[in-house]
């Protein structure tokens, strides 16, 4: 552990003491780090501490704990109990009569996330980037009581200006407008100070989510993120999906020069699903402000009579289980005919990889849509390290044409289930990020999402195993090294 030149300058008793401390740290690490961690994750941390003890220990203390604070975790548990016991949701039992495996998945969601499945919803998919911003702005301008907006990234730019103006105008006319954005996610975007200046000058109530401000006593694991995208208007209309509130090149001149834009999918929801989605916002608002929004959680005065049965699935380190991963695996193992997956960052754990490859091996048609070129070097190369196993199992991989980044996050199972939300199919979304997904049931909504997937296929080219195996050895090496980083959580 100790460099030889340094050892010569230290007294023998100090060398002995430091060696003893080093041994104690290693022994304790072997017995502590594997607790409640995947074996691969624990082994990665242990190797780091054993080979580079000082740096490895510091990194583990900074990044090793993926749970939220005890206060936040207890608040989540209290909210779960209130939702389960709430009069609001006690009489909204679904009359869904589809396959038993779908009902079983819904029961899993209810037990893990506390939110029930509800009937009678209208769902409109919005694949156009400016179209979703415009739709949200129009809905905000019709708001009478409240607007709740929660996004991983927010920006004040030429694309979002109209929506931010609508939020400001709503607050000026007496509507309660609340805004949440992830602190680090938004901080790293160009124009952060401009956004803060605009919010401070308005009557909007706003807060940073998971703030990392040590001088104010706000500290946590630095890479925990609230990755959710939610907007709720008057408890009657809601939006959710993959899109952040920022222009499609993320205010990055290099992206604009390359013509790189993010491709998203959002959904506009009406019906009983809206207040259940507002439960997720209310929970995050409570965590950041200690203010309860329980008075907002009422069913719409004039509920829509839509054809879609739906269920909100919150997930993240505030829960003791990986709600999204368990749902995804359950649905994939239940598929009989077809699975279509769109995930910008596909870095599965072993359970998800086995679920998808097993589905293909038992004859289910499985297709995966990903970007031809990713926006994050390590994640993209880690993702590519899984392509061979997927292709050999029979999964068809479609690469969405560069320079565009296919950032939409959704999948469909047979003709029964569509899932859309903020969650990627990677270990960060399963363990570190606060995410929200919506499970949508019925052939109509599945067909609508399949129509979106068809547009992806038209723009993409299929990756074939024989072509993939001809890539240079250096590229394989980089992919495999990047894959190692996926296990550290």
JSON list of C-alpha atoms in Angstrom, two decimals, residues 260-418:
[
{"chain": "A", "resi": 260, "resn": "UNK", "atom": "CA", "xyz": [-27.68, 16.31, -33.56]},
{"chain": "A", "resi": 261, "resn": "UNK", "atom": "CA", "xyz": [-31.17, 16.52, -32.04]},
{"chain": "A", "resi": 262, "resn": "UNK", "atom": "CA", "xyz": [-32.94, 14.39, -29.46]},
{"chain": "A", "resi": 263, "resn": "UNK", "atom": "CA", "xyz": [-35.96, 12.34, -30.57]},
{"chain": "A", "resi": 264, "resn": "UNK", "atom": "CA", "xyz": [-38.61, 11.98, -27.85]},
{"chain": "A", "resi": 265, "resn": "UNK", "atom": "CA", "xyz": [-42.05, 10.57, -27.08]},
{"chain": "A", "resi": 266, "resn": "UNK", "atom": "CA", "xyz": [-44.48, 12.21, -24.69]},
{"chain": "A", "resi": 267, "resn": "UNK", "atom": "CA", "xyz": [-48.06, 11.33, -23.77]},
{"chain": "A", "resi": 268, "resn": "UNK", "atom": "CA", "xyz": [-50.99, 13.61, -22.92]},
{"chain": "A", "resi": 269, "resn": "UNK", "atom": "CA", "xyz": [-53.24, 11.88, -20.37]},
{"chain": "A", "resi": 270, "resn": "UNK", "atom": "CA", "xyz": [-56.78, 12.59, -19.23]},
{"chain": "A", "resi": 271, "resn": "UNK", "atom": "CA", "xyz": [-58.89, 10.69, -16.72]},
{"chain": "A", "resi": 272, "resn": "UNK", "atom": "CA", "xyz": [-58.34, 9.05, -13.32]},
{"chain": "A", "resi": 273, "resn": "UNK", "atom": "CA", "xyz": [-54.69, 8.38, -14.17]},
{"chain": "A", "resi": 274, "resn": "UNK", "atom": "CA", "xyz": [-53.96, 12.11, -13.77]},
{"chain": "A", "resi": 275, "resn": "UNK", "atom": "CA", "xyz": [-54.34, 12.39, -9.96]},
{"chain": "A", "resi": 276, "resn": "UNK", "atom": "CA", "xyz": [-52.33, 9.20, -9.53]},
{"chain": "A", "resi": 277, "resn": "UNK", "atom": "CA", "xyz": [-49.51, 10.78, -11.55]},
{"chain": "A", "resi": 278, "resn": "UNK", "atom": "CA", "xyz": [-49.89, 13.88, -9.38]},
{"chain": "A", "resi": 279, "resn": "UNK", "atom": "CA", "xyz": [-49.20, 11.67, -6.36]},
{"chain": "A", "resi": 280, "resn": "UNK", "atom": "CA", "xyz": [-45.66, 11.28, -7.67]},
{"chain": "A", "resi": 281, "resn": "UNK", "atom": "CA", "xyz": [-45.21, 15.04, -8.05]},
{"chain": "A", "resi": 282, "resn": "UNK", "atom": "CA", "xyz": [-46.73, 15.66, -4.63]},
{"chain": "A", "resi": 283, "resn": "UNK", "atom": "CA", "xyz": [-44.29, 13.19, -3.08]},
{"chain": "A", "resi": 284, "resn": "UNK", "atom": "CA", "xyz": [-41.29, 14.94, -4.63]},
{"chain": "A", "resi": 285, "resn": "UNK", "atom": "CA", "xyz": [-42.64, 18.36, -3.65]},
{"chain": "A", "resi": 286, "resn": "UNK", "atom": "CA", "xyz": [-43.09, 17.14, -0.08]},
{"chain": "A", "resi": 287, "resn": "UNK", "atom": "CA", "xyz": [-39.50, 15.87, -0.05]},
{"chain": "A", "resi": 288, "resn": "UNK", "atom": "CA", "xyz": [-38.12, 19.24, -1.12]},
{"chain": "A", "resi": 289, "resn": "UNK", "atom": "CA", "xyz": [-40.44, 21.59, 0.80]},
{"chain": "A", "resi": 290, "resn": "UNK", "atom": "CA", "xyz": [-42.26, 19.64, 3.56]},
{"chain": "A", "resi": 291, "resn": "UNK", "atom": "CA", "xyz": [-45.49, 21.06, 2.08]},
{"chain": "A", "resi": 292, "resn": "UNK", "atom": "CA", "xyz": [-48.35, 18.59, 1.57]},
{"chain": "A", "resi": 293, "resn": "UNK", "atom": "CA", "xyz": [-50.43, 18.83, -1.61]},
{"chain": "A", "resi": 294, "resn": "UNK", "atom": "CA", "xyz": [-52.96, 16.24, -0.50]},
{"chain": "A", "resi": 295, "resn": "UNK", "atom": "CA", "xyz": [-55.86, 18.62, -1.22]},
{"chain": "A", "resi": 296, "resn": "UNK", "atom": "CA", "xyz": [-54.95, 18.41, -4.95]},
{"chain": "A", "resi": 297, "resn": "UNK", "atom": "CA", "xyz": [-55.29, 14.64, -5.13]},
{"chain": "A", "resi": 298, "resn": "UNK", "atom": "CA", "xyz": [-58.92, 14.44, -6.19]},
{"chain": "A", "resi": 299, "resn": "UNK", "atom": "CA", "xyz": [-60.51, 12.64, -9.11]},
{"chain": "A", "resi": 300, "resn": "UNK", "atom": "CA", "xyz": [-61.51, 14.89, -12.05]},
{"chain": "A", "resi": 301, "resn": "UNK", "atom": "CA", "xyz": [-64.90, 16.58, -11.60]},
{"chain": "A", "resi": 302, "resn": "UNK", "atom": "CA", "xyz": [-65.92, 15.42, -15.06]},
{"chain": "A", "resi": 303, "resn": "UNK", "atom": "CA", "xyz": [-63.99, 12.20, -15.65]},
{"chain": "A", "resi": 304, "resn": "UNK", "atom": "CA", "xyz": [-63.32, 11.29, -19.25]},
{"chain": "A", "resi": 305, "resn": "UNK", "atom": "CA", "xyz": [-64.67, 8.08, -20.71]},
{"chain": "A", "resi": 306, "resn": "UNK", "atom": "CA", "xyz": [-61.53, 6.99, -22.47]},
{"chain": "A", "resi": 307, "resn": "UNK", "atom": "CA", "xyz": [-60.77, 3.41, -23.52]},
{"chain": "A", "resi": 308, "resn": "UNK", "atom": "CA", "xyz": [-57.38, 3.01, -21.85]},
{"chain": "A", "resi": 309, "resn": "UNK", "atom": "CA", "xyz": [-56.71, 1.32, -18.54]},
{"chain": "A", "resi": 310, "resn": "UNK", "atom": "CA", "xyz": [-53.51, 2.69, -17.02]},
{"chain": "A", "resi": 311, "resn": "UNK", "atom": "CA", "xyz": [-51.25, 2.53, -13.99]},
{"chain": "A", "resi": 312, "resn": "UNK", "atom": "CA", "xyz": [-48.48, 4.81, -12.75]},
{"chain": "A", "resi": 313, "resn": "UNK", "atom": "CA", "xyz": [-45.29, 3.08, -11.63]},
{"chain": "A", "resi": 314, "resn": "UNK", "atom": "CA", "xyz": [-42.91, 5.23, -9.54]},
{"chain": "A", "resi": 315, "resn": "UNK", "atom": "CA", "xyz": [-39.44, 3.88, -8.86]},
{"chain": "A", "resi": 316, "resn": "UNK", "atom": "CA", "xyz": [-36.12, 4.95, -7.43]},
{"chain": "A", "resi": 317, "resn": "UNK", "atom": "CA", "xyz": [-33.92, 4.79, -4.35]},
{"chain": "A", "resi": 318, "resn": "UNK", "atom": "CA", "xyz": [-36.81, 5.99, -2.19]},
{"chain": "A", "resi": 319, "resn": "UNK", "atom": "CA", "xyz": [-38.27, 2.49, -2.57]},
{"chain": "A", "resi": 320, "resn": "UNK", "atom": "CA", "xyz": [-36.77, -0.66, -1.13]},
{"chain": "A", "resi": 321, "resn": "UNK", "atom": "CA", "xyz": [-37.36, -2.52, -4.41]},
{"chain": "A", "resi": 322, "resn": "UNK", "atom": "CA", "xyz": [-36.46, -1.78, -8.02]},
{"chain": "A", "resi": 323, "resn": "UNK", "atom": "CA", "xyz": [-40.06, -1.28, -9.13]},
{"chain": "A", "resi": 324, "resn": "UNK", "atom": "CA", "xyz": [-39.37, -0.56, -12.79]},
{"chain": "A", "resi": 325, "resn": "UNK", "atom": "CA", "xyz": [-36.95, -3.47, -13.25]},
{"chain": "A", "resi": 326, "resn": "UNK", "atom": "CA", "xyz": [-39.37, -5.92, -11.65]},
{"chain": "A", "resi": 327, "resn": "UNK", "atom": "CA", "xyz": [-42.23, -4.73, -13.88]},
{"chain": "A", "resi": 328, "resn": "UNK", "atom": "CA", "xyz": [-40.11, -4.84, -17.04]},
{"chain": "A", "resi": 329, "resn": "UNK", "atom": "CA", "xyz": [-38.91, -8.37, -16.33]},
{"chain": "A", "resi": 330, "resn": "UNK", "atom": "CA", "xyz": [-42.41, -9.57, -15.45]},
{"chain": "A", "resi": 331, "resn": "UNK", "atom": "CA", "xyz": [-43.87, -8.25, -18.70]},
{"chain": "A", "resi": 332, "resn": "UNK", "atom": "CA", "xyz": [-41.03, -9.54, -20.87]},
{"chain": "A", "resi": 333, "resn": "UNK", "atom": "CA", "xyz": [-41.24, -13.04, -19.42]},
{"chain": "A", "resi": 334, "resn": "UNK", "atom": "CA", "xyz": [-45.02, -12.95, -20.00]},
{"chain": "A", "resi": 335, "resn": "UNK", "atom": "CA", "xyz": [-44.79, -12.04, -23.69]},
{"chain": "A", "resi": 336, "resn": "UNK", "atom": "CA", "xyz": [-46.10, -14.64, -26.14]},
{"chain": "A", "resi": 337, "resn": "UNK", "atom": "CA", "xyz": [-45.71, -13.06, -29.56]},
{"chain": "A", "resi": 338, "resn": "UNK", "atom": "CA", "xyz": [-43.90, -9.74, -29.82]},
{"chain": "A", "resi": 339, "resn": "UNK", "atom": "CA", "xyz": [-41.71, -7.35, -27.83]},
{"chain": "A", "resi": 340, "resn": "UNK", "atom": "CA", "xyz": [-40.60, -3.97, -29.15]},
{"chain": "A", "resi": 341, "resn": "UNK", "atom": "CA", "xyz": [-38.19, -1.97, -26.97]},
{"chain": "A", "resi": 342, "resn": "UNK", "atom": "CA", "xyz": [-36.90, 1.57, -27.39]},
{"chain": "A", "resi": 343, "resn": "UNK", "atom": "CA", "xyz": [-34.24, 2.66, -24.92]},
{"chain": "A", "resi": 344, "resn": "UNK", "atom": "CA", "xyz": [-31.51, 5.26, -25.51]},
{"chain": "A", "resi": 345, "resn": "UNK", "atom": "CA", "xyz": [-29.28, 3.70, -22.86]},
{"chain": "A", "resi": 346, "resn": "UNK", "atom": "CA", "xyz": [-29.62, -0.08, -22.92]},
{"chain": "A", "resi": 347, "resn": "UNK", "atom": "CA", "xyz": [-27.22, -1.46, -20.31]},
{"chain": "A", "resi": 348, "resn": "UNK", "atom": "CA", "xyz": [-29.20, -4.27, -18.66]},
{"chain": "A", "resi": 349, "resn": "UNK", "atom": "CA", "xyz": [-28.43, -6.16, -15.51]},
{"chain": "A", "resi": 350, "resn": "UNK", "atom": "CA", "xyz": [-28.26, -9.95, -15.75]},
{"chain": "A", "resi": 351, "resn": "UNK", "atom": "CA", "xyz": [-31.95, -10.42, -14.96]},
{"chain": "A", "resi": 352, "resn": "UNK", "atom": "CA", "xyz": [-33.14, -8.13, -17.76]},
{"chain": "A", "resi": 353, "resn": "UNK", "atom": "CA", "xyz": [-30.61, -9.51, -20.24]},
{"chain": "A", "resi": 354, "resn": "UNK", "atom": "CA", "xyz": [-31.79, -13.05, -19.50]},
{"chain": "A", "resi": 355, "resn": "UNK", "atom": "CA", "xyz": [-35.46, -12.00, -19.78]},
{"chain": "A", "resi": 356, "resn": "UNK", "atom": "CA", "xyz": [-34.98, -10.47, -23.24]},
{"chain": "A", "resi": 357, "resn": "UNK", "atom": "CA", "xyz": [-32.69, -13.14, -24.66]},
{"chain": "A", "resi": 358, "resn": "UNK", "atom": "CA", "xyz": [-34.88, -15.92, -23.24]},
{"chain": "A", "resi": 359, "resn": "UNK", "atom": "CA", "xyz": [-37.93, -14.37, -24.90]},
{"chain": "A", "resi": 360, "resn": "UNK", "atom": "CA", "xyz": [-36.17, -14.37, -28.26]},
{"chain": "A", "resi": 361, "resn": "UNK", "atom": "CA", "xyz": [-34.93, -17.94, -27.76]},
{"chain": "A", "resi": 362, "resn": "UNK", "atom": "CA", "xyz": [-38.43, -19.22, -27.04]},
{"chain": "A", "resi": 363, "resn": "UNK", "atom": "CA", "xyz": [-39.74, -17.79, -30.31]},
{"chain": "A", "resi": 364, "resn": "UNK", "atom": "CA", "xyz": [-41.04, -14.34, -29.38]},
{"chain": "A", "resi": 365, "resn": "UNK", "atom": "CA", "xyz": [-40.29, -11.65, -31.99]},
{"chain": "A", "resi": 366, "resn": "UNK", "atom": "CA", "xyz": [-38.03, -9.20, -30.14]},
{"chain": "A", "resi": 367, "resn": "UNK", "atom": "CA", "xyz": [-36.73, -5.94, -31.56]},
{"chain": "A", "resi": 368, "resn": "UNK", "atom": "CA", "xyz": [-34.62, -3.22, -29.95]},
{"chain": "A", "resi": 369, "resn": "UNK", "atom": "CA", "xyz": [-34.36, 0.38, -31.15]},
{"chain": "A", "resi": 370, "resn": "UNK", "atom": "CA", "xyz": [-31.22, 2.28, -30.14]},
{"chain": "A", "resi": 371, "resn": "UNK", "atom": "CA", "xyz": [-29.17, 5.16, -31.48]},
{"chain": "A", "resi": 372, "resn": "UNK", "atom": "CA", "xyz": [-26.53, 4.45, -34.10]},
{"chain": "A", "resi": 373, "resn": "UNK", "atom": "CA", "xyz": [-24.25, 6.84, -32.22]},
{"chain": "A", "resi": 374, "resn": "UNK", "atom": "CA", "xyz": [-24.86, 7.69, -28.58]},
{"chain": "A", "resi": 375, "resn": "UNK", "atom": "CA", "xyz": [-24.36, 11.00, -26.82]},
{"chain": "A", "resi": 376, "resn": "UNK", "atom": "CA", "xyz": [-22.47, 9.49, -23.85]},
{"chain": "A", "resi": 377, "resn": "UNK", "atom": "CA", "xyz": [-19.18, 7.74, -24.69]},
{"chain": "A", "resi": 378, "resn": "UNK", "atom": "CA", "xyz": [-18.95, 5.21, -21.84]},
{"chain": "A", "resi": 379, "resn": "UNK", "atom": "CA", "xyz": [-22.66, 4.37, -21.80]},
{"chain": "A", "resi": 380, "resn": "UNK", "atom": "CA", "xyz": [-22.80, 3.89, -25.55]},
{"chain": "A", "resi": 381, "resn": "UNK", "atom": "CA", "xyz": [-19.78, 1.59, -25.58]},
{"chain": "A", "resi": 382, "resn": "UNK", "atom": "CA", "xyz": [-21.10, -0.34, -22.58]},
{"chain": "A", "resi": 383, "resn": "UNK", "atom": "CA", "xyz": [-24.38, -0.75, -24.47]},
{"chain": "A", "resi": 384, "resn": "UNK", "atom": "CA", "xyz": [-22.56, -2.06, -27.54]},
{"chain": "A", "resi": 385, "resn": "UNK", "atom": "CA", "xyz": [-20.90, -4.75, -25.43]},
{"chain": "A", "resi": 386, "resn": "UNK", "atom": "CA", "xyz": [-24.32, -6.47, -25.16]},
{"chain": "A", "resi": 387, "resn": "UNK", "atom": "CA", "xyz": [-25.10, -6.52, -28.88]},
{"chain": "A", "resi": 388, "resn": "UNK", "atom": "CA", "xyz": [-23.42, -9.85, -29.62]},
{"chain": "A", "resi": 389, "resn": "UNK", "atom": "CA", "xyz": [-25.37, -11.72, -26.92]},
{"chain": "A", "resi": 390, "resn": "UNK", "atom": "CA", "xyz": [-28.62, -10.12, -28.08]},
{"chain": "A", "resi": 391, "resn": "UNK", "atom": "CA", "xyz": [-28.03, -10.87, -31.76]},
{"chain": "A", "resi": 392, "resn": "UNK", "atom": "CA", "xyz": [-27.02, -14.47, -31.09]},
{"chain": "A", "resi": 393, "resn": "UNK", "atom": "CA", "xyz": [-30.23, -14.96, -29.10]},
{"chain": "A", "resi": 394, "resn": "UNK", "atom": "CA", "xyz": [-32.30, -13.72, -32.04]},
{"chain": "A", "resi": 395, "resn": "UNK", "atom": "CA", "xyz": [-33.04, -10.12, -30.99]},
{"chain": "A", "resi": 396, "resn": "UNK", "atom": "CA", "xyz": [-33.26, -7.78, -33.97]},
{"chain": "A", "resi": 397, "resn": "UNK", "atom": "CA", "xyz": [-31.41, -4.51, -33.34]},
{"chain": "A", "resi": 398, "resn": "UNK", "atom": "CA", "xyz": [-32.28, -1.36, -35.27]},
{"chain": "A", "resi": 399, "resn": "UNK", "atom": "CA", "xyz": [-29.82, 1.56, -35.19]},
{"chain": "A", "resi": 400, "resn": "UNK", "atom": "CA", "xyz": [-31.54, 4.94, -35.43]},
{"chain": "A", "resi": 401, "resn": "UNK", "atom": "CA", "xyz": [-29.71, 7.05, -37.99]},
{"chain": "A", "resi": 402, "resn": "UNK", "atom": "CA", "xyz": [-27.00, 9.39, -36.70]},
{"chain": "A", "resi": 403, "resn": "UNK", "atom": "CA", "xyz": [-26.60, 12.21, -35.85]},
{"chain": "A", "resi": 404, "resn": "UNK", "atom": "CA", "xyz": [-30.01, 12.00, -34.14]},
{"chain": "A", "resi": 405, "resn": "UNK", "atom": "CA", "xyz": [-30.23, 10.65, -30.58]},
{"chain": "A", "resi": 406, "resn": "UNK", "atom": "CA", "xyz": [-33.22, 8.37, -30.08]},
{"chain": "A", "resi": 407, "resn": "UNK", "atom": "CA", "xyz": [-34.03, 9.39, -26.50]},
{"chain": "A", "resi": 408, "resn": "UNK", "atom": "CA", "xyz": [-37.61, 7.99, -26.32]},
{"chain": "A", "resi": 409, "resn": "UNK", "atom": "CA", "xyz": [-38.19, 5.36, -23.62]},
{"chain": "A", "resi": 410, "resn": "UNK", "atom": "CA", "xyz": [-40.99, 2.89, -24.17]},
{"chain": "A", "resi": 411, "resn": "UNK", "atom": "CA", "xyz": [-41.84, -0.70, -25.05]},
{"chain": "A", "resi": 412, "resn": "UNK", "atom": "CA", "xyz": [-44.81, -2.82, -26.12]},
{"chain": "A", "resi": 413, "resn": "UNK", "atom": "CA", "xyz": [-45.73, -6.40, -25.24]},
{"chain": "A", "resi": 414, "resn": "UNK", "atom": "CA", "xyz": [-47.94, -8.43, -27.62]},
{"chain": "A", "resi": 415, "resn": "UNK", "atom": "CA", "xyz": [-51.15, -6.50, -28.34]},
{"chain": "A", "resi": 416, "resn": "UNK", "atom": "CA", "xyz": [-51.84, -5.94, -24.65]},
{"chain": "A", "resi": 417, "resn": "UNK", "atom": "CA", "xyz": [-49.37, -3.60, -22.96]},
{"chain": "A", "resi": 418, "resn": "UNK", "atom": "CA", "xyz": [-47.46, -0.41, -23.70]}
]
